[in-house]
Coordinates of C-alpha atoms in Angstrom, one line a residue:
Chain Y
X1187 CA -13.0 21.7 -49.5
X1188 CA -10.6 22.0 -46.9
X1189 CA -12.4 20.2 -43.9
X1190 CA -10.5 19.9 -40.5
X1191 CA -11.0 18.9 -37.0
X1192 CA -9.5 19.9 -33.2
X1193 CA -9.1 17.4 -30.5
X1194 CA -8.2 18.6 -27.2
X1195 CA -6.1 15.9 -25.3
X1196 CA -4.8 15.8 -21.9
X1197 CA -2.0 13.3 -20.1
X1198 CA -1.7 13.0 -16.4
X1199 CA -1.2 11.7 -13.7
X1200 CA 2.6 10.8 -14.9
X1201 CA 1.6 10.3 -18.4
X1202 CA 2.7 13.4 -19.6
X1203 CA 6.3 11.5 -19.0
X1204 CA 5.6 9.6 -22.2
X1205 CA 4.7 12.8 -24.2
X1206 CA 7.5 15.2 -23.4
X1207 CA 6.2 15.8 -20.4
X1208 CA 3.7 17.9 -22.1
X1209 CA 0.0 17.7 -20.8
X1210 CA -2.1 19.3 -23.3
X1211 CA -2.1 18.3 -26.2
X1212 CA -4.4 20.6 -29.2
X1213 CA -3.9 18.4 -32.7
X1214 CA -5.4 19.5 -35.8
X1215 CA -6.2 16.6 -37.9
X1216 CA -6.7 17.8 -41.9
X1217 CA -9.2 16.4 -44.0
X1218 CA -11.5 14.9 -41.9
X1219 CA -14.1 16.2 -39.6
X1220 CA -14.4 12.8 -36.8
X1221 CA -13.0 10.0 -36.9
X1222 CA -12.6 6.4 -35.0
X1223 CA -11.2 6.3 -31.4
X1224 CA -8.8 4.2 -32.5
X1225 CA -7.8 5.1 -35.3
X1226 CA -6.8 8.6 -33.1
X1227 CA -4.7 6.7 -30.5
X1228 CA -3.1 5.5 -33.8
X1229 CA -2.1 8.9 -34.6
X1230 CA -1.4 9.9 -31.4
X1231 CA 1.3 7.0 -30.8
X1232 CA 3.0 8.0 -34.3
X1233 CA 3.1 11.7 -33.7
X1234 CA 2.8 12.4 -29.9
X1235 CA 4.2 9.6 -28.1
X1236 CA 8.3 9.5 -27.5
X1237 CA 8.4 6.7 -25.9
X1238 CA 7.7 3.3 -24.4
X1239 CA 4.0 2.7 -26.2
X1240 CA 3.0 0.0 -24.2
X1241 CA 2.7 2.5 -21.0
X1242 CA -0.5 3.7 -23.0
X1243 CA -1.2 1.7 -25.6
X1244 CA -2.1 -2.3 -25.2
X1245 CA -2.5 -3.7 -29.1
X1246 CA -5.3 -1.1 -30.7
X1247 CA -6.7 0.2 -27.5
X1248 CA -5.4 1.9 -24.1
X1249 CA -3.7 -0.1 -21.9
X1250 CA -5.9 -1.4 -19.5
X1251 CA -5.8 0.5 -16.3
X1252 CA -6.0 4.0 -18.1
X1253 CA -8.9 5.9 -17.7
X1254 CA -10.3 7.3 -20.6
X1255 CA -13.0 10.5 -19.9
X1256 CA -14.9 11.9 -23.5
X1257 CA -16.0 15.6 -22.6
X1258 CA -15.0 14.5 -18.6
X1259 CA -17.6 11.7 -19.4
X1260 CA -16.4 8.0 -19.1
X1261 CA -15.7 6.6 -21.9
X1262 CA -17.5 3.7 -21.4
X1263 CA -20.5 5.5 -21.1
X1264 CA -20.4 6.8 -24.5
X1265 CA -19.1 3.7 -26.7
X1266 CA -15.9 2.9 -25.5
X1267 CA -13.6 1.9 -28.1
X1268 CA -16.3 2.2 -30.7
X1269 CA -16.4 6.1 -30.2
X1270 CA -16.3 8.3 -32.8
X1271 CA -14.2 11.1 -32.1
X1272 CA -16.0 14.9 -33.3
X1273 CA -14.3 18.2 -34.0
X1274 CA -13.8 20.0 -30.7
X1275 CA -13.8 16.9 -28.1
X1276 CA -11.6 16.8 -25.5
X1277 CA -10.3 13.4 -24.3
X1278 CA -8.9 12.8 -20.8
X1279 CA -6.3 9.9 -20.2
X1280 CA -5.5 9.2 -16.5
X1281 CA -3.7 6.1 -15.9
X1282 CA -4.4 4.4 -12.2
X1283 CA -2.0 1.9 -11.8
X1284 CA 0.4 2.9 -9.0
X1285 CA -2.5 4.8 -7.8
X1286 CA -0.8 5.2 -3.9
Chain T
X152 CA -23.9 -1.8 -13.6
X153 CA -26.1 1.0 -12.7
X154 CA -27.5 4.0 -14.7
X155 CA -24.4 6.6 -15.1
X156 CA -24.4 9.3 -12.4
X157 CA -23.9 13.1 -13.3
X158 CA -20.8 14.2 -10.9
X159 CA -23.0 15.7 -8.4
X160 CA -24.5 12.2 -7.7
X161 CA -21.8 10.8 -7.8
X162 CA -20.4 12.8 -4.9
X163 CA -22.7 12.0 -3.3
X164 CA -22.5 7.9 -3.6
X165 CA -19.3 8.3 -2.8
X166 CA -19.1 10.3 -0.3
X167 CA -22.2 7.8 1.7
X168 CA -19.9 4.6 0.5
X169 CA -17.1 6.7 2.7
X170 CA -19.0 7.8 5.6
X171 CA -20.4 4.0 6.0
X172 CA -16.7 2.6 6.4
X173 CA -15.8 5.8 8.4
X174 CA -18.8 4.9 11.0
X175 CA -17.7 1.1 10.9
X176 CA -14.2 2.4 11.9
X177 CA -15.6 4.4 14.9
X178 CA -17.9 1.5 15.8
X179 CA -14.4 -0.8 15.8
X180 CA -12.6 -1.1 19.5
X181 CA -9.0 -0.4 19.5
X182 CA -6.5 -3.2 19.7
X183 CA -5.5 -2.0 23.4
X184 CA -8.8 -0.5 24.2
X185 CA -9.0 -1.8 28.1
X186 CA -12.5 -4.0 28.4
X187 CA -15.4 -2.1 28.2
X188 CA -17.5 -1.9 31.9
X189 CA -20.4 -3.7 32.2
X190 CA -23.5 -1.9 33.2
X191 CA -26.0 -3.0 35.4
X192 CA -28.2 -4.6 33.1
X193 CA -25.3 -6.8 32.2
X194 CA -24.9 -5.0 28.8
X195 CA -21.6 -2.9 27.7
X196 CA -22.3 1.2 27.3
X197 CA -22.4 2.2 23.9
X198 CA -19.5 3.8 22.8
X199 CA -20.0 7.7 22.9
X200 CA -20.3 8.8 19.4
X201 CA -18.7 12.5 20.0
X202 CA -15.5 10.8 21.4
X203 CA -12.6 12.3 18.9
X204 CA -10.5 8.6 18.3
X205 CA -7.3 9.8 17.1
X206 CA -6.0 8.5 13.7
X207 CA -3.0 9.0 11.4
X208 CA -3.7 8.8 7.8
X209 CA -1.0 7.7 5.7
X210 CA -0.7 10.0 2.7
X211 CA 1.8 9.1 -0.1
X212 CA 0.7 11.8 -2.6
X213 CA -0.6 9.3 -4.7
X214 CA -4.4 9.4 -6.1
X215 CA -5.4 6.7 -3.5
X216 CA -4.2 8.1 -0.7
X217 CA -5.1 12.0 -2.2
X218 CA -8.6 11.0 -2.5
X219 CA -8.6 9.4 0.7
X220 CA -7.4 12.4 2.6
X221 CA -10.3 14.3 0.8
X222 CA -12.9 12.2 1.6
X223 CA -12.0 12.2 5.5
X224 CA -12.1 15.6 5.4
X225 CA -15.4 15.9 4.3
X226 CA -16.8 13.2 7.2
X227 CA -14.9 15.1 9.9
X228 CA -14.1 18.6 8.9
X229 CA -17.0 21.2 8.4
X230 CA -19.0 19.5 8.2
X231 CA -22.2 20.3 10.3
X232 CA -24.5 17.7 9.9
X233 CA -23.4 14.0 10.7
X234 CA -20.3 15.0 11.7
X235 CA -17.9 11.9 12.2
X236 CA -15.5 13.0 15.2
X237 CA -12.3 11.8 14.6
X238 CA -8.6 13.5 15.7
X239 CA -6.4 13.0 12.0
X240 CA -3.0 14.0 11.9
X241 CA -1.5 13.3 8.3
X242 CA 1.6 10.8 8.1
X243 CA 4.0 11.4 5.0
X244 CA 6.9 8.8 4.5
X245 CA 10.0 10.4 3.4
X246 CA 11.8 7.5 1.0
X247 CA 14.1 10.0 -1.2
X248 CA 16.8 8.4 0.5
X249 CA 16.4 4.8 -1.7
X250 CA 15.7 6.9 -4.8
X251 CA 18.3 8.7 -7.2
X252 CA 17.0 11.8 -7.8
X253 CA 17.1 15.5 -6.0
X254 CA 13.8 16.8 -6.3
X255 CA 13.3 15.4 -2.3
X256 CA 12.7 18.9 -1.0
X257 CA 10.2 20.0 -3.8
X258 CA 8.2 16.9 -3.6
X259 CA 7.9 17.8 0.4
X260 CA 7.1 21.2 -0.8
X261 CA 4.3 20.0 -2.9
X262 CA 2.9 16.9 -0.3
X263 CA 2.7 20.0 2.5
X264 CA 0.8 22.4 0.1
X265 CA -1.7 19.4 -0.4
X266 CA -2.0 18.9 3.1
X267 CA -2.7 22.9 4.3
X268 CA -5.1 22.8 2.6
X269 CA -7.2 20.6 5.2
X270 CA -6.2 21.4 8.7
X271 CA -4.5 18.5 10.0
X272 CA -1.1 18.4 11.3
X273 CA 1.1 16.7 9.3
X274 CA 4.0 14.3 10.1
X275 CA 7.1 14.0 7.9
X276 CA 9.4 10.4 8.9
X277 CA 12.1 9.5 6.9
X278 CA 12.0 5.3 5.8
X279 CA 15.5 5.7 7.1
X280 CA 14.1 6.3 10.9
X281 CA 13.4 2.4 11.0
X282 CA 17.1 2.0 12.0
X283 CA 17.3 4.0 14.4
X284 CA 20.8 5.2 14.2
X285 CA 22.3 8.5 15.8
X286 CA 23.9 9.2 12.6
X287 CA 21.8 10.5 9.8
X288 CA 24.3 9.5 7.5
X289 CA 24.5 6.2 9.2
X290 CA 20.9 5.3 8.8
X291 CA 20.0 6.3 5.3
X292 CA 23.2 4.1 4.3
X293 CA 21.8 0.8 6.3
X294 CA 18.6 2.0 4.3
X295 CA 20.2 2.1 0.9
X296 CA 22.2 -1.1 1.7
X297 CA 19.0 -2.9 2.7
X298 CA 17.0 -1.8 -0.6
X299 CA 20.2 -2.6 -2.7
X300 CA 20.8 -6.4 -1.2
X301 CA 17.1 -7.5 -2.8
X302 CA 18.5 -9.4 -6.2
X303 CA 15.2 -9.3 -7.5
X304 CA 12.6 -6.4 -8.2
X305 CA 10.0 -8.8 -6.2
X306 CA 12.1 -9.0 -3.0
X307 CA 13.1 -5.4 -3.4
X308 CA 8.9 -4.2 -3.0
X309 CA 8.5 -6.9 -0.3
X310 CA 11.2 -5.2 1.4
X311 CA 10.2 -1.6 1.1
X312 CA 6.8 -2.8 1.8
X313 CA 7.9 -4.7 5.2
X314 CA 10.2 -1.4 6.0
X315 CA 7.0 0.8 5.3
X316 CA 4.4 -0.5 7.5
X317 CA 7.1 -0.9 10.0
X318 CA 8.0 2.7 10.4
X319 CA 4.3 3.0 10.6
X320 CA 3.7 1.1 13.5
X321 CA 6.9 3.5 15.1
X322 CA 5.4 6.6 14.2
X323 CA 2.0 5.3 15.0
X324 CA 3.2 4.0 18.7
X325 CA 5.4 7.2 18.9
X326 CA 2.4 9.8 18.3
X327 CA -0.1 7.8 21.2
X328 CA -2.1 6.7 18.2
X329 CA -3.2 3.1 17.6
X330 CA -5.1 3.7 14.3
X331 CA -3.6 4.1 10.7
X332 CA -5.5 5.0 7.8
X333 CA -4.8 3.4 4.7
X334 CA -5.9 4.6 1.3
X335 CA -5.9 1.3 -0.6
X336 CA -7.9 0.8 -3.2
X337 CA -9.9 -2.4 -4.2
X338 CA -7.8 -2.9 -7.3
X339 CA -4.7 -2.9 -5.0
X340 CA -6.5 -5.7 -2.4
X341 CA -7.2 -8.1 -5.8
X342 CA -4.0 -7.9 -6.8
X343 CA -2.0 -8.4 -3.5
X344 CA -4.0 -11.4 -3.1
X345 CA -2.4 -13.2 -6.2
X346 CA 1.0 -11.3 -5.7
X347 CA 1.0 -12.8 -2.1
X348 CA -0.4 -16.5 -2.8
X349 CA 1.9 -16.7 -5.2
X350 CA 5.0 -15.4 -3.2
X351 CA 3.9 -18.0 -0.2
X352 CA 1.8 -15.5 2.0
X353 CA -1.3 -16.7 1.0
X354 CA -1.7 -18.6 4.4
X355 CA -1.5 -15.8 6.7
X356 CA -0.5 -12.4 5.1
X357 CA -4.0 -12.7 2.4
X358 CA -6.5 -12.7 5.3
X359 CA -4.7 -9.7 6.7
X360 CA -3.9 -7.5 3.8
X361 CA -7.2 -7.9 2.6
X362 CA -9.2 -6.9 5.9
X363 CA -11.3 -3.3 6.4
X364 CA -9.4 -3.9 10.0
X365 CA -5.9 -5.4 11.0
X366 CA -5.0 -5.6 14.2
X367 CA -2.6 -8.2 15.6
X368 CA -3.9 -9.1 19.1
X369 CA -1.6 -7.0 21.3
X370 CA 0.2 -5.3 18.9
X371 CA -0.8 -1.8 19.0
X372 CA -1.8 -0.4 16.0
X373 CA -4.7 -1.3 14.0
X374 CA -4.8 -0.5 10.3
X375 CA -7.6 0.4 8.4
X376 CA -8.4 0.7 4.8
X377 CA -11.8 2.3 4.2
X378 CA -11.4 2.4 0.4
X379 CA -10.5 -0.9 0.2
X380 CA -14.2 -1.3 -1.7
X381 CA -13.8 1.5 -4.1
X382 CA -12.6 0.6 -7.5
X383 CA -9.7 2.7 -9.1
X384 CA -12.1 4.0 -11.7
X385 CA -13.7 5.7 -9.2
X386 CA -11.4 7.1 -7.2
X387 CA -9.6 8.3 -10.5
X388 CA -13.6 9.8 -11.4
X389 CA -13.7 11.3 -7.7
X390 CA -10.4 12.9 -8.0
X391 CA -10.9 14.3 -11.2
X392 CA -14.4 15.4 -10.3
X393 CA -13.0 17.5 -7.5
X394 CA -10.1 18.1 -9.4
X395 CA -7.9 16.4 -6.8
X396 CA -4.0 17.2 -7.6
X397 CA -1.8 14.2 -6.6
X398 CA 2.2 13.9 -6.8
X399 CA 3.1 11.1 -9.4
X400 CA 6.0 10.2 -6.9
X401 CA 8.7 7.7 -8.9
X402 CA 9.2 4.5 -7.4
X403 CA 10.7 1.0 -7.5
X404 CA 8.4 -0.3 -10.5
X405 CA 8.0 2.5 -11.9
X406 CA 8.8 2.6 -15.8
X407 CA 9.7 -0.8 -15.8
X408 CA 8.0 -3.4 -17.8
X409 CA 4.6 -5.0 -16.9
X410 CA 7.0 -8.4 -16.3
X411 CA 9.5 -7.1 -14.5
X412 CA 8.4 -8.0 -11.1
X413 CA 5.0 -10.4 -9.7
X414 CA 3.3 -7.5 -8.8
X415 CA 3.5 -5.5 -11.9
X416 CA 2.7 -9.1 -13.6
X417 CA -0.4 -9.5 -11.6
X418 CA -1.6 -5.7 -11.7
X419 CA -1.2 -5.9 -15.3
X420 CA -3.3 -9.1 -15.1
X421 CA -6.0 -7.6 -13.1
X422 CA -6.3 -4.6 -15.0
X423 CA -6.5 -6.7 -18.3
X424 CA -9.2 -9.0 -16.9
X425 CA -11.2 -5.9 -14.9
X426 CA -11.4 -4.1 -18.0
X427 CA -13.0 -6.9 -20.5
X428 CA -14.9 -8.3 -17.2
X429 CA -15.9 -5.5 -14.6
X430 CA -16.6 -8.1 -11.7
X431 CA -13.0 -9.5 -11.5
X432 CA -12.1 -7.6 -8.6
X433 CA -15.4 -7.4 -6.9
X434 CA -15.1 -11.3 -7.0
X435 CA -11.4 -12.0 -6.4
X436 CA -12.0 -9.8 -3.3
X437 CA -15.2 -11.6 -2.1
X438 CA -13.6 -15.0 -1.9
X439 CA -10.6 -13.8 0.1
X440 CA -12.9 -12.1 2.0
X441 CA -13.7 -16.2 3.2
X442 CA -10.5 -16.7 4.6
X443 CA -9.7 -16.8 8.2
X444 CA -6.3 -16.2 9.5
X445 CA -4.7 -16.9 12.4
X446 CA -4.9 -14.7 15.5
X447 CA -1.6 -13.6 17.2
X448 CA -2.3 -14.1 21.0
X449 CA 1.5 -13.4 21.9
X450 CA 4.5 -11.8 20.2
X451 CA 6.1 -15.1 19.7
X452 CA 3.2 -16.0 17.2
X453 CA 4.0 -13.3 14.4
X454 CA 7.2 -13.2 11.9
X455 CA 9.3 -10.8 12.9
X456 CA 10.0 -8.7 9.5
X457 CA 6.3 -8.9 7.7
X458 CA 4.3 -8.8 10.9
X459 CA 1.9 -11.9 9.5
X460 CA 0.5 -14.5 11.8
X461 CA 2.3 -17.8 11.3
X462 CA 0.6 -20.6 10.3
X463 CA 0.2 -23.4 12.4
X464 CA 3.2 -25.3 10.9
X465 CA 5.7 -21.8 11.0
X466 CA 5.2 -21.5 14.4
X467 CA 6.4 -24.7 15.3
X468 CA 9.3 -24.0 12.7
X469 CA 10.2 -20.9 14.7
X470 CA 9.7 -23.0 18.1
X471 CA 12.5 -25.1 16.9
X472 CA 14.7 -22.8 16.1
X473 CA 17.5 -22.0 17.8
X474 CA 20.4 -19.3 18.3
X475 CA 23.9 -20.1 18.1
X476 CA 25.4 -22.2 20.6
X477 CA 27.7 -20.2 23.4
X478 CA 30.7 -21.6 21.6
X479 CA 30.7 -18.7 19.1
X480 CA 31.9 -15.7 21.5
X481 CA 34.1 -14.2 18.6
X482 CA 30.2 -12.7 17.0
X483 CA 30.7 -9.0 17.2
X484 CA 30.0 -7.7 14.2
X485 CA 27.5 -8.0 11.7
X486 CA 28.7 -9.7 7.9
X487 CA 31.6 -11.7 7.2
X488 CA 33.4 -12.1 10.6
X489 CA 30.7 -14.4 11.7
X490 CA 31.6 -18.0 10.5
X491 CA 29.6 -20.4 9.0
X492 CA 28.4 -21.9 12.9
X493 CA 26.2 -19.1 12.9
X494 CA 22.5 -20.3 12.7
X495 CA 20.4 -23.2 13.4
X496 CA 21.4 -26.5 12.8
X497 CA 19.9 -27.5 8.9
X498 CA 19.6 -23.6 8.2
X499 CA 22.9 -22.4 8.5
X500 CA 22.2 -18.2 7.5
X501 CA 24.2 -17.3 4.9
X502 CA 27.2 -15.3 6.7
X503 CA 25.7 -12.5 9.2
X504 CA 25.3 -12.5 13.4
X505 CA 22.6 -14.1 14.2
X506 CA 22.4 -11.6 17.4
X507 CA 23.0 -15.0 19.8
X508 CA 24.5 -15.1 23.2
X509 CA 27.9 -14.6 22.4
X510 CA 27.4 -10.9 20.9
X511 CA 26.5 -8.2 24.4
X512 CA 24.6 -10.6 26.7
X513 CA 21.1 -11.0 26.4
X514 CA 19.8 -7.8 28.5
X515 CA 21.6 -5.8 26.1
X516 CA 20.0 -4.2 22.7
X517 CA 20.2 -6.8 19.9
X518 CA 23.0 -5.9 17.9
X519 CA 23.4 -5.9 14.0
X520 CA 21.6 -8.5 13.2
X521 CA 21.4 -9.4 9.3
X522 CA 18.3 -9.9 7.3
X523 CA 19.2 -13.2 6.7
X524 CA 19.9 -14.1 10.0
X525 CA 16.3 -14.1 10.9
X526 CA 15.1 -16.8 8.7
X527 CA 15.2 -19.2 11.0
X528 CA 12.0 -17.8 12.8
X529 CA 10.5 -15.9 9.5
X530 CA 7.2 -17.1 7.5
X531 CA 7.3 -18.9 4.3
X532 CA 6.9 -16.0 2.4
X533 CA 9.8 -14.1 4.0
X534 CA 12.2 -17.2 3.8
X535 CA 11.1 -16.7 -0.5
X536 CA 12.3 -13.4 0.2
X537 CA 15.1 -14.1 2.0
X538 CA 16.3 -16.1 -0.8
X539 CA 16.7 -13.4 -3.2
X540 CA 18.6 -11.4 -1.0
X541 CA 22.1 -11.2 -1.6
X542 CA 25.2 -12.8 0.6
X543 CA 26.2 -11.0 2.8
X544 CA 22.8 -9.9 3.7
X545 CA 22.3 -6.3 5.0
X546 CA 21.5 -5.5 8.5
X547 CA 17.9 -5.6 9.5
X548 CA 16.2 -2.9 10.5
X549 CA 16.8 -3.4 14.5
X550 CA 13.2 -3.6 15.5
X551 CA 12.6 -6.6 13.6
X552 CA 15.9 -8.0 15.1
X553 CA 14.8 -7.8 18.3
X554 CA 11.2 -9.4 17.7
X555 CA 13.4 -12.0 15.9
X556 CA 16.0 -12.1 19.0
X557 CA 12.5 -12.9 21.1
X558 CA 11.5 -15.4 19.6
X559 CA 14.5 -17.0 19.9
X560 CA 15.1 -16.7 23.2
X561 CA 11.7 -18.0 24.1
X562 CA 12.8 -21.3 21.7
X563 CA 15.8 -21.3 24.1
X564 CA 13.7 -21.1 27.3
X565 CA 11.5 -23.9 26.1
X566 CA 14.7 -25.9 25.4
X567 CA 16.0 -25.6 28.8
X568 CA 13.2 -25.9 30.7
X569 CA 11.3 -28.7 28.9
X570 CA 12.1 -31.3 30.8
X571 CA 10.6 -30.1 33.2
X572 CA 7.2 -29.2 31.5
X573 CA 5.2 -31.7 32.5
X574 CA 2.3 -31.7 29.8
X575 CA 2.5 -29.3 26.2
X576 CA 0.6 -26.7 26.3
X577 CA -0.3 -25.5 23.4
X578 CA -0.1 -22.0 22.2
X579 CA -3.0 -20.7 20.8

């Protein structure tokens, strides 16, 4: 069976600079149809992220100060880190450090 | 922490949170406001509630201040009901004169298609205005030479930050109003008040920087920051909710490392400890809420570059001090042609005029006066500063030369004169 899932991310609020300065973001991960928040910012730092990971990523987890909204829900609403990503969720990352 | 809110709720908590501060900042006199009459019944009127109080909201682009503008908009504009009466004009602080890149224009572009959309004026000042120069040119240089003397990324923010609210208090005195909005957040507040007690302010510049109110006796503006207790989460949740665009505009610490300078260091901390611990900033806040400052009750009783009270020990410091001696007529310049007699006895200044007798006469505008030339009468957290500025200093912004030059003089006058005082009073 060929099973597959869509994510729909979005980086702003400056940190679209760290991913091209693209801020959508429409991965299609093969083989699986969910799978562990963190094992997705895992995948995102190998295959979107150019450059300077600790700007979004602090050990396995976002950086503290980045705002994470699941389906423009916040994230900590609906798990946090123990969130288990499904096939069409869109995740939000808005940093708000330097917030002016 | 309470049940989650759907976002039409959460409006609304919001927008009450707002209106609250908004109502405590109508309710608070004005620095200069002449004494209220006294009725008949002994009791002062109450203020009239459909007076428009005129206010300039400082508006950086940034989610803070974006959200801010939004949310004053909503107390004071359409609105039918409750209306809040308050006269806003919009304040934007030009500083693409201290930063490398061109896109100056299209950032204005961007800050005044924000601003349209809610009709206030807006005001445009370029950071370089603090010195005051005839020459463009001349000024944004000065500007550039002051950011670019700061050795260290610390001293560099102090600086921009004591150049900021500076300019301000110009534009703020310039436009006939004595109220500035500021849109910062609690985070901001918890962090500034380890960033400052551990840069020396925590004395003096703690009680002020974390205040809903700051007004320095009869300095005349007051600042405000109504969002001072709203989290960043939520003005992040309340911007995307109304789907808020703000201008990520670059500056100093940006894409740097969390280390490179005490405030990234301490924002970083914050953040890490807020996130594992949601009431670290709710409580770092509340216990600097318990500190009193000092009251200025004179200009003699504030540091001339940060604006901060002085402590009880700085001010005598700055009593103390004294210019150069008359000896020194050859000061004309700012920077190397002023020898080492420059400056007060056990603080020589490292190399710069120290805007004494010898340079124009003392009813004449201060002359160049370097940055380093005023730490004789600057706060303990300045002198820090001061230290990480490189030799030969760069001029000071001239308004906080001539404070200095004030404060000086009145040290002089108290010299002179003190034999004949014939009991200390002392300055409150």
């Amino acid at each position: 069976t060929s099973t597959f899932m869509r994510v729909r991310l979005e980086f702003s609020g400056g940190l679209e600079l760290l991913f091209n300065k693209v801020k959508h973001h429409e991965p299609v991960l093969e083989g699986r149809d969910s799978i562990p928040f963190g094992e997705l910012l895992v995948w995102i730092q190998k295959n979107l992220l150019q450059e300077r990971p600790e700007l979004f990523m602090s050990g396995d987890s976002v950086r503290p100060g980045i705002l994470v909204l699941i389906n423009e829900t916040d994230w900590e609403i609906m798990g946090g880190h123990k969130y288990v990503v499904q096939d069409g969720d869109s995740l939000v990352f808005i940093p708000t450090l330097h917030g002016g | 922490m309470s049940d989650p809110l759907c976002s039409v709720h959460f409006n609304e908590v919001i927008l009450k949170r707002f209106k609250n501060m908004m109502m405590r900042l109508k309710e608070t006199e004005s620095a200069n406001a002449p004494p209220a009459p006294v009725t008949v019944d002994g009791r002062p009127p109450r203020r009239n509630k459909r007076e428009m109080d005129k206010v300039l909201l400082a508006f950086s682009g940034g989610m803070c201040s974006r959200a801010l503008l939004h949310l004053v908009n909503e107390c004071v504009g359409n609105a039918k009901r409750k209306k809040i009466f308050f006269d806003v004009s919009i304040l934007y602080i030009d500083e693409s004169a201290i930063h490398d890149s061109d896109d100056g224009e299209a950032i204005l572009a961007q800050i005044t298609s924000i601003t349209q959309q809610h009709e206030f004026p807006l005001v445009v000042a370029k950071l370089e205005d603090v010195y005051q120069s005839d020459s463009a040119r001349s000024s944004r240089d000065q500007l550039r030479a002051l950011l670019r003397g700061a050795t260290t990324l610390s001293a560099s923010e102090d600086v921009l930050q004591h150049t900021r609210q500076l300019l301000m208090h110009q534009v703020a005195v310039g436009l006939g109003r004595d109220r500035v909005l500021l849109g910062t957040s609690a985070n901001r507040i918890a962090a500034s008040i380890i960033t400052s007690t551990a840069r020396g302010r925590g004395g003096n510049a703690v009680p002020v920087d974390q205040s809903f109110s700051s007004s320095q006796g009869h300095f005349p503006t007051t600042f405000f920051r109504p969002m001072k207790d709203f989290l960043l989460k939520e003005i992040a949740l309340y911007s995307r909710v109304n789907h808020l665009e703000c201008i990520p505009i670059p500056t100093l610490g940006t894409m740097r490392g969390p280390k490179a300078s005490m405030d990234l260091l301490t924002e970083t901390f914050v953040e890490r400890l807020q996130s594992e611990f949601p009431h670290t900033v709710h409580t770092l806040i509340k216990s600097a809420e318990k500190l009193q400052g000092a009251t200025i009750a004179d200009d003699q009783g504030a540091c001339p570059i940060c604006f901060t009270p002085f402590t009880h020990a700085e001010r005598r410091k700055a009593q103390l001090a004294s210019r150069v001696p008359a000896a020194v007529d050859a000061c004309s310049s700012n920077s190397s042609s002023c020898g080492s007699s420059c400056g007060s006895g056990d603080n020589a200044s490292t190399g710069g005029c120290c805007g004494g007798n010898g340079c124009g006469g003392k009813s004449s505008p201060v002359p160049d006066a370097s940055l380093a030339s005023l730490r004789s009468v600057a706060c303990y957290g300045c002198q820090i500063m001061l230290k990480e500025v490189s030799s030969p200093a760069p001029s000071a912004p001239p308004a906080m030369a001539q404070r200095a030059h004030r404060i000086m003089s009145k040290a002089d006058m108290r010299r002179e004169i003190g034999d004949y005082i014939l009991e200390e009073a002392e300055d409150r």
